[in-house]
PDB file of C-alpha atoms in Angstrom:
ATOM      1  CA  MET A 931     -18.877  23.521  -2.080  1.00 67.00           C
ATOM      2  CA  SER A 932     -20.749  20.240  -1.612  1.00 88.00           C
ATOM      3  CA  GLU A 933     -18.966  17.329   0.222  1.00 89.00           C
ATOM      4  CA  ARG A 934     -19.369  15.059  -2.820  1.00 90.00           C
ATOM      5  CA  LYS A 935     -17.485  17.788  -5.117  1.00 91.00           C
ATOM      6  CA  ARG A 936     -14.811  18.351  -2.377  1.00 91.00           C
ATOM      7  CA  THR A 937     -14.238  14.642  -2.221  1.00 89.00           C
ATOM      8  CA  LYS A 938     -13.991  14.331  -5.989  1.00 93.00           C
ATOM      9  CA  THR A 939     -11.653  17.411  -6.328  1.00 93.00           C
ATOM     10  CA  GLN A 940      -9.429  16.129  -3.423  1.00 93.00           C
ATOM     11  CA  ARG A 941      -9.252  12.685  -5.170  1.00 91.00           C
ATOM     12  CA  ALA A 942      -8.154  14.315  -8.463  1.00 93.00           C
ATOM     13  CA  ILE A 943      -5.423  16.306  -6.631  1.00 95.00           C
ATOM     14  CA  LEU A 944      -4.087  13.137  -5.077  1.00 93.00           C
ATOM     15  CA  HIS A 945      -4.148  11.160  -8.134  1.00 91.00           C
ATOM     16  CA  ALA A 946      -2.400  14.199 -10.154  1.00 92.00           C
ATOM     17  CA  ALA A 947       0.206  14.322  -7.302  1.00 91.00           C
ATOM     18  CA  LYS A 948       0.865  10.652  -7.535  1.00 90.00           C
ATOM     19  CA  VAL A 949       1.412  10.777 -11.383  1.00 89.00           C
ATOM     20  CA  LEU A 950       3.810  13.719 -11.212  1.00 91.00           C
ATOM     21  CA  TYR A 951       5.720  12.514  -8.094  1.00 88.00           C
ATOM     22  CA  GLU A 952       6.245   9.127  -9.756  1.00 85.00           C
ATOM     23  CA  LYS A 953       7.487  10.972 -13.026  1.00 89.00           C
ATOM     24  CA  HIS A 954       9.521  13.887 -11.320  1.00 90.00           C
ATOM     25  CA  GLY A 955      10.328  12.887  -7.860  1.00 83.00           C
ATOM     26  CA  VAL A 956       8.429  13.480  -4.716  1.00 80.00           C
ATOM     27  CA  GLY A 957      10.360  16.558  -3.598  1.00 81.00           C
ATOM     28  CA  ASN A 958      10.191  17.985  -7.244  1.00 88.00           C
ATOM     29  CA  VAL A 959       6.817  18.818  -8.024  1.00 92.00           C
ATOM     30  CA  PRO A 960       5.383  22.456  -7.046  1.00 93.00           C
ATOM     31  CA  PHE A 961       1.610  22.939  -6.398  1.00 94.00           C
ATOM     32  CA  ASP A 962       1.333  24.636  -9.668  1.00 94.00           C
ATOM     33  CA  ASP A 963       1.935  21.588 -11.389  1.00 95.00           C
ATOM     34  CA  ILE A 964      -0.397  19.451  -9.367  1.00 95.00           C
ATOM     35  CA  ALA A 965      -3.108  21.916  -9.865  1.00 95.00           C
ATOM     36  CA  GLU A 966      -2.536  22.125 -13.637  1.00 96.00           C
ATOM     37  CA  GLN A 967      -2.621  18.129 -13.929  1.00 95.00           C
ATOM     38  CA  ALA A 968      -5.675  17.979 -11.794  1.00 95.00           C
ATOM     39  CA  GLY A 969      -7.415  20.469 -13.529  1.00 95.00           C
ATOM     40  CA  VAL A 970      -7.853  22.964 -10.695  1.00 96.00           C
ATOM     41  CA  CYS A 971      -6.365  26.283  -9.838  1.00 94.00           C
ATOM     42  CA  ARG A 972      -3.513  26.465  -7.478  1.00 93.00           C
ATOM     43  CA  THR A 973      -5.586  27.953  -4.578  1.00 95.00           C
ATOM     44  CA  THR A 974      -7.738  24.952  -4.606  1.00 94.00           C
ATOM     45  CA  VAL A 975      -4.768  22.568  -4.043  1.00 93.00           C
ATOM     46  CA  PHE A 976      -3.917  25.022  -0.974  1.00 93.00           C
ATOM     47  CA  ASN A 977      -7.616  24.854   0.258  1.00 93.00           C
ATOM     48  CA  HIS A 978      -7.130  21.239   0.598  1.00 94.00           C
ATOM     49  CA  PHE A 979      -3.560  20.804   1.589  1.00 93.00           C
ATOM     50  CA  ALA A 980      -1.514  23.308   3.566  1.00 93.00           C
ATOM     51  CA  ASP A 981       1.857  22.162   2.036  1.00 91.00           C
ATOM     52  CA  ALA A 982       3.564  19.143   0.437  1.00 87.00           C
ATOM     53  CA  GLY A 983       4.018  17.190   3.631  1.00 83.00           C
ATOM     54  CA  GLU A 984       0.248  17.144   4.176  1.00 88.00           C
ATOM     55  CA  LEU A 985      -0.411  16.187   0.708  1.00 89.00           C
ATOM     56  CA  GLN A 986       1.988  13.404   0.793  1.00 83.00           C
ATOM     57  CA  GLN A 987       0.531  12.242   4.132  1.00 81.00           C
ATOM     58  CA  ALA A 988      -2.979  12.347   2.440  1.00 85.00           C
ATOM     59  CA  ILE A 989      -1.774  10.191  -0.400  1.00 85.00           C
ATOM     60  CA  ALA A 990      -0.283   7.707   2.167  1.00 79.00           C
ATOM     61  CA  VAL A 991      -3.678   7.778   4.097  1.00 81.00           C
ATOM     62  CA  ALA A 992      -5.876   7.285   1.050  1.00 85.00           C
ATOM     63  CA  GLU A 993      -3.634   4.414  -0.273  1.00 83.00           C
ATOM     64  CA  ILE A 994      -3.822   2.559   3.156  1.00 84.00           C
ATOM     65  CA  GLY A 995      -7.451   3.312   3.698  1.00 87.00           C
ATOM     66  CA  GLU A 996      -8.141   1.731   0.191  1.00 88.00           C
ATOM     67  CA  LEU A 997      -6.272  -1.477   1.114  1.00 91.00           C
ATOM     68  CA  ILE A 998      -8.133  -1.733   4.327  1.00 92.00           C
ATOM     69  CA  GLU A 999     -11.567  -1.111   2.776  1.00 94.00           C
ATOM     70  CA  PHE A1000     -10.663  -3.698   0.066  1.00 95.00           C
ATOM     71  CA  GLY A1001      -9.894  -6.312   2.730  1.00 95.00           C
ATOM     72  CA  GLU A1002     -13.011  -5.523   4.756  1.00 95.00           C
ATOM     73  CA  ASN A1003     -15.228  -5.752   1.685  1.00 96.00           C
ATOM     74  CA  SER A1004     -13.609  -8.895   0.274  1.00 97.00           C
ATOM     75  CA  LYS A1005     -15.526 -12.114   0.234  1.00 97.00           C
ATOM     76  CA  LEU A1006     -12.150 -13.835   0.312  1.00 97.00           C
ATOM     77  CA  LYS A1007     -10.695 -15.386   3.650  1.00 97.00           C
ATOM     78  CA  GLY A1008      -7.635 -16.844   4.857  1.00 97.00           C
ATOM     79  CA  LEU A1009      -4.604 -17.122   2.783  1.00 97.00           C
ATOM     80  CA  ALA A1010      -6.610 -16.216  -0.316  1.00 98.00           C
ATOM     81  CA  LEU A1011      -7.152 -12.713   1.265  1.00 98.00           C
ATOM     82  CA  VAL A1012      -3.534 -12.391   2.081  1.00 98.00           C
ATOM     83  CA  ASN A1013      -2.493 -13.052  -1.345  1.00 97.00           C
ATOM     84  CA  ALA A1014      -5.235 -10.641  -2.750  1.00 97.00           C
ATOM     85  CA  LEU A1015      -4.108  -7.860  -0.237  1.00 96.00           C
ATOM     86  CA  LEU A1016      -0.399  -8.389  -1.380  1.00 96.00           C
ATOM     87  CA  ASP A1017      -1.523  -8.590  -5.006  1.00 96.00           C
ATOM     88  CA  LYS A1018      -3.216  -5.041  -4.558  1.00 94.00           C
ATOM     89  CA  LEU A1019      -0.202  -3.647  -2.796  1.00 90.00           C
ATOM     90  CA  ILE A1020       1.932  -4.931  -5.744  1.00 93.00           C
ATOM     91  CA  ASP A1021      -0.453  -3.377  -8.198  1.00 91.00           C
ATOM     92  CA  ASP A1022      -0.148  -0.039  -6.626  1.00 86.00           C
ATOM     93  CA  THR A1023       3.384  -0.293  -6.097  1.00 87.00           C
ATOM     94  CA  ALA A1024       3.946  -1.242  -9.779  1.00 87.00           C
ATOM     95  CA  ASN A1025       2.100   1.719 -11.004  1.00 86.00           C
ATOM     96  CA  TYR A1026       3.928   4.062  -8.653  1.00 84.00           C
ATOM     97  CA  PRO A1027       7.024   2.357  -7.350  1.00 81.00           C
ATOM     98  CA  ARG A1028       9.076   5.544  -6.082  1.00 74.00           C
ATOM     99  CA  VAL A1029       5.997   6.932  -4.765  1.00 76.00           C
ATOM    100  CA  MET A1030       4.771   4.102  -2.967  1.00 76.00           C
ATOM    101  CA  ALA A1031       8.209   3.327  -1.490  1.00 73.00           C
ATOM    102  CA  ARG A1032       8.909   6.842  -0.224  1.00 70.00           C
ATOM    103  CA  LEU A1033       4.909   6.931   1.201  1.00 67.00           C
ATOM    104  CA  ALA A1034       5.568   3.468   2.864  1.00 68.00           C
ATOM    105  CA  ASN A1035       8.687   4.532   4.485  1.00 69.00           C
ATOM    106  CA  ALA A1036       7.183   7.854   5.641  1.00 62.00           C
ATOM    107  CA  THR A1037       3.922   6.055   6.963  1.00 60.00           C
ATOM    108  CA  ILE A1038       6.039   3.606   8.907  1.00 62.00           C
ATOM    109  CA  LEU A1039       7.967   6.260  10.309  1.00 63.00           C
ATOM    110  CA  GLY A1040       5.366   8.855  10.499  1.00 58.00           C
ATOM    111  CA  GLY A1041       2.068   9.217  12.262  1.00 55.00           C
ATOM    112  CA  GLU A1042       0.305   6.730  10.113  1.00 50.00           C
ATOM    113  CA  GLY A1043       1.835   3.584  11.810  1.00 49.00           C
ATOM    114  CA  GLY A1044      -1.757   2.866  13.272  1.00 56.00           C
ATOM    115  CA  ARG A1045      -3.317   2.627  10.142  1.00 74.00           C
ATOM    116  CA  VAL A1046      -0.355   0.041   8.602  1.00 77.00           C
ATOM    117  CA  SER A1047      -1.036  -1.711  11.953  1.00 84.00           C
ATOM    118  CA  GLU A1048      -4.586  -2.415  10.845  1.00 88.00           C
ATOM    119  CA  ILE A1049      -3.369  -4.109   7.789  1.00 90.00           C
ATOM    120  CA  GLU A1050      -1.062  -6.106   9.944  1.00 91.00           C
ATOM    121  CA  ARG A1051      -4.028  -7.219  12.291  1.00 94.00           C
ATOM    122  CA  MET A1052      -6.140  -7.976   9.250  1.00 96.00           C
ATOM    123  CA  ILE A1053      -3.463 -10.334   7.766  1.00 97.00           C
ATOM    124  CA  ALA A1054      -3.070 -11.807  11.317  1.00 97.00           C
ATOM    125  CA  ARG A1055      -6.678 -12.551  11.458  1.00 97.00           C
ATOM    126  CA  GLN A1056      -6.441 -14.390   8.276  1.00 98.00           C
ATOM    127  CA  TYR A1057      -3.699 -16.467   9.198  1.00 97.00           C
ATOM    128  CA  GLU A1058      -5.397 -17.316  12.405  1.00 97.00           C
ATOM    129  CA  LEU A1059      -8.384 -18.503  10.219  1.00 96.00           C
ATOM    130  CA  GLU A1060      -6.479 -20.308   7.752  1.00 96.00           C
ATOM    131  CA  PHE A1061      -3.835 -22.127  10.198  1.00 95.00           C
ATOM    132  CA  GLY A1062      -5.643 -22.208  13.564  1.00 93.00           C
ATOM    133  CA  GLU A1063      -3.842 -24.472  16.019  1.00 90.00           C
ATOM    134  CA  SER A1064      -0.956 -25.080  13.551  1.00 91.00           C
ATOM    135  CA  LEU A1065       0.447 -21.808  14.450  1.00 93.00           C
ATOM    136  CA  ALA A1066       1.196 -23.034  17.989  1.00 90.00           C
ATOM    137  CA  ARG A1067       2.700 -26.128  16.941  1.00 89.00           C
ATOM    138  CA  ALA A1068       5.031 -24.082  14.568  1.00 90.00           C
ATOM    139  CA  ASN A1069       5.906 -21.991  17.646  1.00 91.00           C
ATOM    140  CA  VAL A1070       4.802 -18.632  15.583  1.00 94.00           C
ATOM    141  CA  SER A1071       2.122 -16.247  16.242  1.00 95.00           C
ATOM    142  CA  ALA A1072      -0.319 -14.918  13.676  1.00 97.00           C
ATOM    143  CA  ALA A1073       0.814 -11.437  14.323  1.00 96.00           C
ATOM    144  CA  MET A1074       4.635 -12.480  13.875  1.00 96.00           C
ATOM    145  CA  LEU A1075       3.673 -13.913  10.574  1.00 96.00           C
ATOM    146  CA  ALA A1076       1.774 -10.822   9.512  1.00 96.00           C
ATOM    147  CA  GLN A1077       4.652  -8.614  10.591  1.00 93.00           C
ATOM    148  CA  MET A1078       7.012 -10.832   8.488  1.00 95.00           C
ATOM    149  CA  THR A1079       4.681 -10.970   5.672  1.00 96.00           C
ATOM    150  CA  MET A1080       4.611  -7.056   5.386  1.00 92.00           C
ATOM    151  CA  GLY A1081       8.483  -7.229   5.824  1.00 91.00           C
ATOM    152  CA  LEU A1082       8.310  -9.297   2.678  1.00 94.00           C
ATOM    153  CA  TYR A1083       6.495  -6.801   0.780  1.00 91.00           C
ATOM    154  CA  TYR A1084       8.712  -4.064   1.923  1.00 87.00           C
ATOM    155  CA  GLY A1085      11.944  -5.961   1.328  1.00 89.00           C
ATOM    156  CA  GLN A1086      10.693  -6.467  -2.375  1.00 91.00           C
ATOM    157  CA  VAL A1087      10.243  -2.873  -3.147  1.00 87.00           C
ATOM    158  CA  ASN A1088      13.309  -1.970  -1.755  1.00 86.00           C
ATOM    159  CA  HIS A1089      15.196  -4.546  -3.561  1.00 90.00           C
ATOM    160  CA  GLN A1090      13.569  -3.491  -6.831  1.00 89.00           C
ATOM    161  CA  LEU A1091      14.545   0.281  -6.337  1.00 85.00           C
ATOM    162  CA  ALA A1092      18.067  -0.591  -5.104  1.00 88.00           C
ATOM    163  CA  PHE A1093      19.031  -2.760  -7.996  1.00 93.00           C
ATOM    164  CA  GLY A1094      17.168  -0.555 -10.618  1.00 90.00           C
ATOM    165  CA  LEU A1095      14.931  -3.550 -11.388  1.00 91.00           C
ATOM    166  CA  PRO A1096      11.695  -3.052 -13.404  1.00 91.00           C
ATOM    167  CA  PHE A1097       8.363  -3.104 -11.438  1.00 90.00           C
ATOM    168  CA  GLU A1098       6.600  -6.011 -13.323  1.00 93.00           C
ATOM    169  CA  VAL A1099       3.248  -6.954 -11.723  1.00 94.00           C
ATOM    170  CA  ASP A1100       3.520 -10.624 -12.708  1.00 96.00           C
ATOM    171  CA  HIS A1101       7.105 -11.205 -11.683  1.00 95.00           C
ATOM    172  CA  MET A1102       6.449  -9.286  -8.381  1.00 95.00           C
ATOM    173  CA  ARG A1103       3.535 -11.425  -7.579  1.00 96.00           C
ATOM    174  CA  SER A1104       5.203 -14.780  -8.623  1.00 96.00           C
ATOM    175  CA  GLN A1105       8.206 -13.888  -6.262  1.00 96.00           C
ATOM    176  CA  MET A1106       5.947 -12.720  -3.421  1.00 96.00           C
ATOM    177  CA  ARG A1107       4.101 -16.034  -3.746  1.00 97.00           C
ATOM    178  CA  GLY A1108       7.421 -17.759  -3.379  1.00 97.00           C
ATOM    179  CA  MET A1109       8.548 -16.147  -0.608  1.00 96.00           C
ATOM    180  CA  LEU A1110       5.214 -16.315   1.036  1.00 97.00           C
ATOM    181  CA  GLU A1111       5.583 -20.111   0.716  1.00 96.00           C
ATOM    182  CA  LEU A1112       8.889 -20.221   2.161  1.00 95.00           C
ATOM    183  CA  LEU A1113       7.421 -18.254   5.147  1.00 94.00           C
ATOM    184  CA  LEU A1114       4.787 -20.553   5.670  1.00 95.00           C
ATOM    185  CA  LYS A1115       6.607 -23.736   5.183  1.00 93.00           C
ATOM    186  CA  SER A1116       7.051 -24.223   9.030  1.00 83.00           C
ATOM    187  CA  VAL A1117       3.294 -23.561   9.761  1.00 88.00           C
ATOM    188  CA  ARG A1118       2.280 -26.108   6.992  1.00 88.00           C
ATOM    189  CA  ALA A1119       4.519 -28.598   8.359  1.00 82.00           C
ATOM    190  CA  GLY A1120       2.531 -28.434  11.717  1.00 70.00           C
ATOM    191  CA  GLU A1121      -0.738 -29.069  10.096  1.00 66.00           C
TER     192      GLU A1121
END
């Protein structure tokens, strides 16, 4: 099998798994169903992923990788890029809220923490570009602001789930902008 076909098949499996995990729950979907949804045979799924844990980790790695790639290739800088990254996270989360929440928790607690930290470092660099010396005057580091920014995202997702609220993109983006503005208020005061 060519590398291109292997990659295409793997993407189809990952997408099928996300769709089914969202519909039925992450722990309630057998590989047979994923194979059918992806249009491949069960053996093909096992050729790509040894078990459900490996498949779930691959989904998390792919999601984080797409976000990092988006940030690295974007022409946006500073706060505009931070907002665009958060928008992309919210878009993905609104489409697959339960999957993204579970994968985010697994990623934070599991072996992909290094990739999540890449996102935080990317956000921190953008805060440095945007606010420069104002950060020191506000007595906050760019890294701390990035950590709190990601905390706002995770808190928003957990709040939506805990209260059974709908994952509406526009509403979530508006809430995130408001929370981020409150977070950045002291930094802006030092400008």
